Tab-separated table of C-alpha atoms in Angstrom:
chain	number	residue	atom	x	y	z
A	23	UNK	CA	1.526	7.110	-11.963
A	24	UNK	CA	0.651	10.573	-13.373
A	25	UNK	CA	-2.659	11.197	-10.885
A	26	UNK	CA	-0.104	10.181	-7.941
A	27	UNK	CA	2.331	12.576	-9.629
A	28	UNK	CA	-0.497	15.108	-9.597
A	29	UNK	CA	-1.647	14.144	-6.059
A	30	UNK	CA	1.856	15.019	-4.499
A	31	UNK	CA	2.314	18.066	-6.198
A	32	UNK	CA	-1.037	19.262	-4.915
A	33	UNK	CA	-0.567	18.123	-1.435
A	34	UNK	CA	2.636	20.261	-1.571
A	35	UNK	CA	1.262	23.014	-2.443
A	36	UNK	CA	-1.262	22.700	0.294
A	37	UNK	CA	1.453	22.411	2.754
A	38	UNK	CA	3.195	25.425	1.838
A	39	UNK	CA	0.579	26.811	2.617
A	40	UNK	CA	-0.265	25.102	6.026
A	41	UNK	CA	3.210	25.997	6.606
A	42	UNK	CA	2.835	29.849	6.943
A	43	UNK	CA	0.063	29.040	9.066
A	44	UNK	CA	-0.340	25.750	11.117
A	45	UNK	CA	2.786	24.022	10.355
A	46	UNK	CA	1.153	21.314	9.006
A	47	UNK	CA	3.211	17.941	7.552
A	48	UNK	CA	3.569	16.250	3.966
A	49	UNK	CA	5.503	13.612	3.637
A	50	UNK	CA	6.163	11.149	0.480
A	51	UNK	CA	7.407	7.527	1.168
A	52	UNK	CA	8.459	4.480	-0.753
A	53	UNK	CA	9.573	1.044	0.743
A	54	UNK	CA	8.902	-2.706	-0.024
A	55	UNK	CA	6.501	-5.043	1.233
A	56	UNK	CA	6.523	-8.974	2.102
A	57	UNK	CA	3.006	-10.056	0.796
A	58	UNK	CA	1.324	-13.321	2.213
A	59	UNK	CA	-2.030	-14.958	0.765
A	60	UNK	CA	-4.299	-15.417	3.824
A	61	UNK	CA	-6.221	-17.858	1.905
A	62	UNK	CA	-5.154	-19.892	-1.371
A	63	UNK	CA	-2.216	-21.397	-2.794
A	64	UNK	CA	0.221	-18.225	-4.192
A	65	UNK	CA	4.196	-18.264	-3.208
A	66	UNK	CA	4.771	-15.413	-0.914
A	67	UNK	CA	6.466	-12.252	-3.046
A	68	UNK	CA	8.569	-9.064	-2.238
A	69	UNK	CA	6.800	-6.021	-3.930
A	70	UNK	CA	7.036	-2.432	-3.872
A	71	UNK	CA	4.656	0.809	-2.317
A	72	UNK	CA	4.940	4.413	-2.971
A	73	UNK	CA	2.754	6.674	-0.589
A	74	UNK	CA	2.557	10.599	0.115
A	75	UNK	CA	0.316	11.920	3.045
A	76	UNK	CA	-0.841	14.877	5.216
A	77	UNK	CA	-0.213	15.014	9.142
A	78	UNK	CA	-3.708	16.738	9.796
A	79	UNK	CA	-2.899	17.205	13.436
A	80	UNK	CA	-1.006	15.402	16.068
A	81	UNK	CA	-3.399	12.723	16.048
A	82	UNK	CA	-4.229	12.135	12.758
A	83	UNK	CA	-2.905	11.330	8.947
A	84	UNK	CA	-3.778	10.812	5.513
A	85	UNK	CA	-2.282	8.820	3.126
A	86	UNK	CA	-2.530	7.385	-0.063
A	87	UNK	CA	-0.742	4.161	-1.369
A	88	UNK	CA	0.172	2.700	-4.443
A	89	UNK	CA	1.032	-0.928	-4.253
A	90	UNK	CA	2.486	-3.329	-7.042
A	91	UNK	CA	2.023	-6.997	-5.288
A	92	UNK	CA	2.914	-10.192	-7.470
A	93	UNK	CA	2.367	-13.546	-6.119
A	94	UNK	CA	3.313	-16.687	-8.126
A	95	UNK	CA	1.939	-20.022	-8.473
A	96	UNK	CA	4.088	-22.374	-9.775
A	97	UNK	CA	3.821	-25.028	-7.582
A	98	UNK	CA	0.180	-25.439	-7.715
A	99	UNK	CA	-1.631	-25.932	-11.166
A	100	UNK	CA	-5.384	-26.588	-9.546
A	101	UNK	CA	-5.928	-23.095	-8.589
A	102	UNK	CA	-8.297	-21.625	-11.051
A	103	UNK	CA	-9.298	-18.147	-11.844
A	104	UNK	CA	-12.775	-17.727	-12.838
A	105	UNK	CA	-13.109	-21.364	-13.346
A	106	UNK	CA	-10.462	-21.540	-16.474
A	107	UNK	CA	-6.965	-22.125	-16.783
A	108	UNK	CA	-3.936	-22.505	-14.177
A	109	UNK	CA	-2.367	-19.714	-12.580
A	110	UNK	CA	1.162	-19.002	-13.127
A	111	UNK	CA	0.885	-15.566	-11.833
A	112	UNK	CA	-1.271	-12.815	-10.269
A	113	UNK	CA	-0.122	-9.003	-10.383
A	114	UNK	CA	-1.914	-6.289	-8.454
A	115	UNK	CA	-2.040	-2.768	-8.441
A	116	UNK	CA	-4.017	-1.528	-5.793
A	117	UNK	CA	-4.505	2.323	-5.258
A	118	UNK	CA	-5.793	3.314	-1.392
A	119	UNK	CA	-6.344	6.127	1.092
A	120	UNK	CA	-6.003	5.643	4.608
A	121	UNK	CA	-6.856	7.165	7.759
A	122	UNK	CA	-4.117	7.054	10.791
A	123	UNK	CA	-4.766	7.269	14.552
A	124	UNK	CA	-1.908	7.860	16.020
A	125	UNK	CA	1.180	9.910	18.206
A	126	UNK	CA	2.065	12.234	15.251
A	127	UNK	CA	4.536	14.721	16.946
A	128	UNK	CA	7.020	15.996	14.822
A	129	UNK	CA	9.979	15.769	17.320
A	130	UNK	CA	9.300	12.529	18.632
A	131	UNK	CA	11.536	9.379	18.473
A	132	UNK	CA	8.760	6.909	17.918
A	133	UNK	CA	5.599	7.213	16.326
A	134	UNK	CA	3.182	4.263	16.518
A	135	UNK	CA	-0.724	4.049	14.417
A	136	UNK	CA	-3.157	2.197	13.881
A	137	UNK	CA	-5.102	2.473	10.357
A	138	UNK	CA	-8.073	1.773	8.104
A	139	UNK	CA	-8.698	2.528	4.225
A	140	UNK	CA	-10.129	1.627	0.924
A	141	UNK	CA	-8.957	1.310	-2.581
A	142	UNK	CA	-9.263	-0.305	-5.935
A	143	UNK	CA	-7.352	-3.345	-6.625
A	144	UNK	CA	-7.197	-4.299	-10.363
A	145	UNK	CA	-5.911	-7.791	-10.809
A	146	UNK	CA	-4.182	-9.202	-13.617
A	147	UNK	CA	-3.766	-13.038	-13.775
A	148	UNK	CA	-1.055	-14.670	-16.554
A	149	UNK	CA	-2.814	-18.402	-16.957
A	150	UNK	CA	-2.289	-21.263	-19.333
A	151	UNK	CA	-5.758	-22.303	-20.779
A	152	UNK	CA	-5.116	-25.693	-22.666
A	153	UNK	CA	-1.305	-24.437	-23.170
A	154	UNK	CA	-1.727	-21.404	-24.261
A	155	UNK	CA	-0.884	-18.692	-22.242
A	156	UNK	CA	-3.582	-15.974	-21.381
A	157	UNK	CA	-4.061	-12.639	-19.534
A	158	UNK	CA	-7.533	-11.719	-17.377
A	159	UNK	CA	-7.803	-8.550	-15.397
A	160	UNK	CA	-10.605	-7.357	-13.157
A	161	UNK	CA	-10.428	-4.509	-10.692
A	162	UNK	CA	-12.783	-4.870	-7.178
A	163	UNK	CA	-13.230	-2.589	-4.176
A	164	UNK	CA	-11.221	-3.402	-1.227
A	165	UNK	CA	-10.780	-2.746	2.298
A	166	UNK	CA	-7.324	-2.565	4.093
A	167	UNK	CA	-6.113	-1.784	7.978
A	168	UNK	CA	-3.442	-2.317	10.062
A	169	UNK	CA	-1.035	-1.666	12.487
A	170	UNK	CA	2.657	0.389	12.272
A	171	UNK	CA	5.470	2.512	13.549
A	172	UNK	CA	8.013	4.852	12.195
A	173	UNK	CA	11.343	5.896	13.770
A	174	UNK	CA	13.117	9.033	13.104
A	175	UNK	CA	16.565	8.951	11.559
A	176	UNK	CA	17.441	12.550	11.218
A	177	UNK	CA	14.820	15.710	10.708
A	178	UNK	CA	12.992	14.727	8.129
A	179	UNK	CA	13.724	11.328	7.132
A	180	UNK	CA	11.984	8.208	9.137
A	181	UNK	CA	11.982	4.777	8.996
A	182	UNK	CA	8.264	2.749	8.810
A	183	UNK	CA	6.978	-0.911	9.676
A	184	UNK	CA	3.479	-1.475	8.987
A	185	UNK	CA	1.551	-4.778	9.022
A	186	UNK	CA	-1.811	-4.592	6.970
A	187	UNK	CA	-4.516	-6.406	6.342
A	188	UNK	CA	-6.384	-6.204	2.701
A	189	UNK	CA	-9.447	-7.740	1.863
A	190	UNK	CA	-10.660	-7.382	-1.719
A	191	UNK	CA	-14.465	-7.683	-2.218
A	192	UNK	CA	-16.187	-10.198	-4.270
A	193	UNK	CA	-15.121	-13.892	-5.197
A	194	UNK	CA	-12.582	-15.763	-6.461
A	195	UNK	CA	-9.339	-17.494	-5.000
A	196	UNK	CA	-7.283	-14.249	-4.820
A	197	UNK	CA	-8.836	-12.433	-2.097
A	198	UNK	CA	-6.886	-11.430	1.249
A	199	UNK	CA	-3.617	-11.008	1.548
A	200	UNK	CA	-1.131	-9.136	4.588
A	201	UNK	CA	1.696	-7.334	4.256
A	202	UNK	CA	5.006	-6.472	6.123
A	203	UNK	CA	5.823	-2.823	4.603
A	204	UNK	CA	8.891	-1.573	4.989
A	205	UNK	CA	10.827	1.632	4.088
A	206	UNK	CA	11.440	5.426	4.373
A	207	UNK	CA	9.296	8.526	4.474
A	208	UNK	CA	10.578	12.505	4.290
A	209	UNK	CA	8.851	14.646	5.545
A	210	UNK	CA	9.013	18.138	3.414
A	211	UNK	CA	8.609	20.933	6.352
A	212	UNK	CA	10.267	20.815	9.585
């Protein structure tokens, strides 16, 4: 939390400065998200995303995430994690940048992107090895895109969608998952 902390505060003070020239765009953002296992046996889960980013030009943004996701697996007890124990739940907290392509103009209604990125995604699994409950963690490179739109609600404030993909790298059971983001972004210069 303290190197995003850092992270906005020096993308602010880049945009103050963009602003006296360019008119450049930072915006910070923080929504939910509806996360789905593409493959395995987790209960969907509502989970939470904080973001701040640079509009570089009308065509194309920066952003970096941080995701909590949590799925649960409590009606399942034969998915493993490396090989030991029953999952009863999987947290992650995955930190990404993106790249958007995309209609970026700051006056306009509707804004719709496409995007790619990359991140780390450290796992932590609660499990019950011979009843005794147990914590594993691991952290892997991952790969995320998707698709999204934001709508304007007044000057600076704007609603997003955003459908993602995320595929972490490596094995195990845990290791795609999509989801529905949903929330608001300001946008700190006009």
């Amino acid at each position: 939390m303290k190197t995003l902390f850092t992270i906005v505060i020096f993308l602010i003070t880049i945009d103050s400065f963009g602003q006296c020239n360019q008119g450049v765009n930072l915006f910070a953002g923080a929504g939910s998200s509806y996360s789905n296992v593409i493959k395995g046996e987790y209960i969907p889960s509502l989970n939470t995303i904080f973001s701040a980013g640079y509009i570089i030009n009308k065509n194309l943004m920066v952003r970096l995430d941080y995701q909590f996701v949590r799925f649960k697996n409590d009606n399942r007890v034969n998915t493993v994690f490396e090989e030991v124990g029953d999952i009863g739940k999987l947290s992650t907290n995955i930190f990404k940048i993106g790249l958007f392509v995309g209609d970026f103009k700051v006056k306009k209604s509707i804004h719709y992107y496409v995007s790619g990125g990359f991140g780390i995604y450290n796992v932590s699994v609660d499990k019950k090895v011979n009843s005794i409950e147990a914590t594993s963690s691991q952290s892997k490179f991952g790969l995320a895109f998707g698709l999204g739109t934001s709508i304007k609600v007044c000057d600076r404030l704007r609603f997003f969608l955003e459908g993602q993909g995320n595929a972490m790298l490596g094995n195990g059971t845990f290791t795609h998952f999509f989801p529905f983001l949903a929330g608001f972004n300001y946008n700190f210069s006009n």
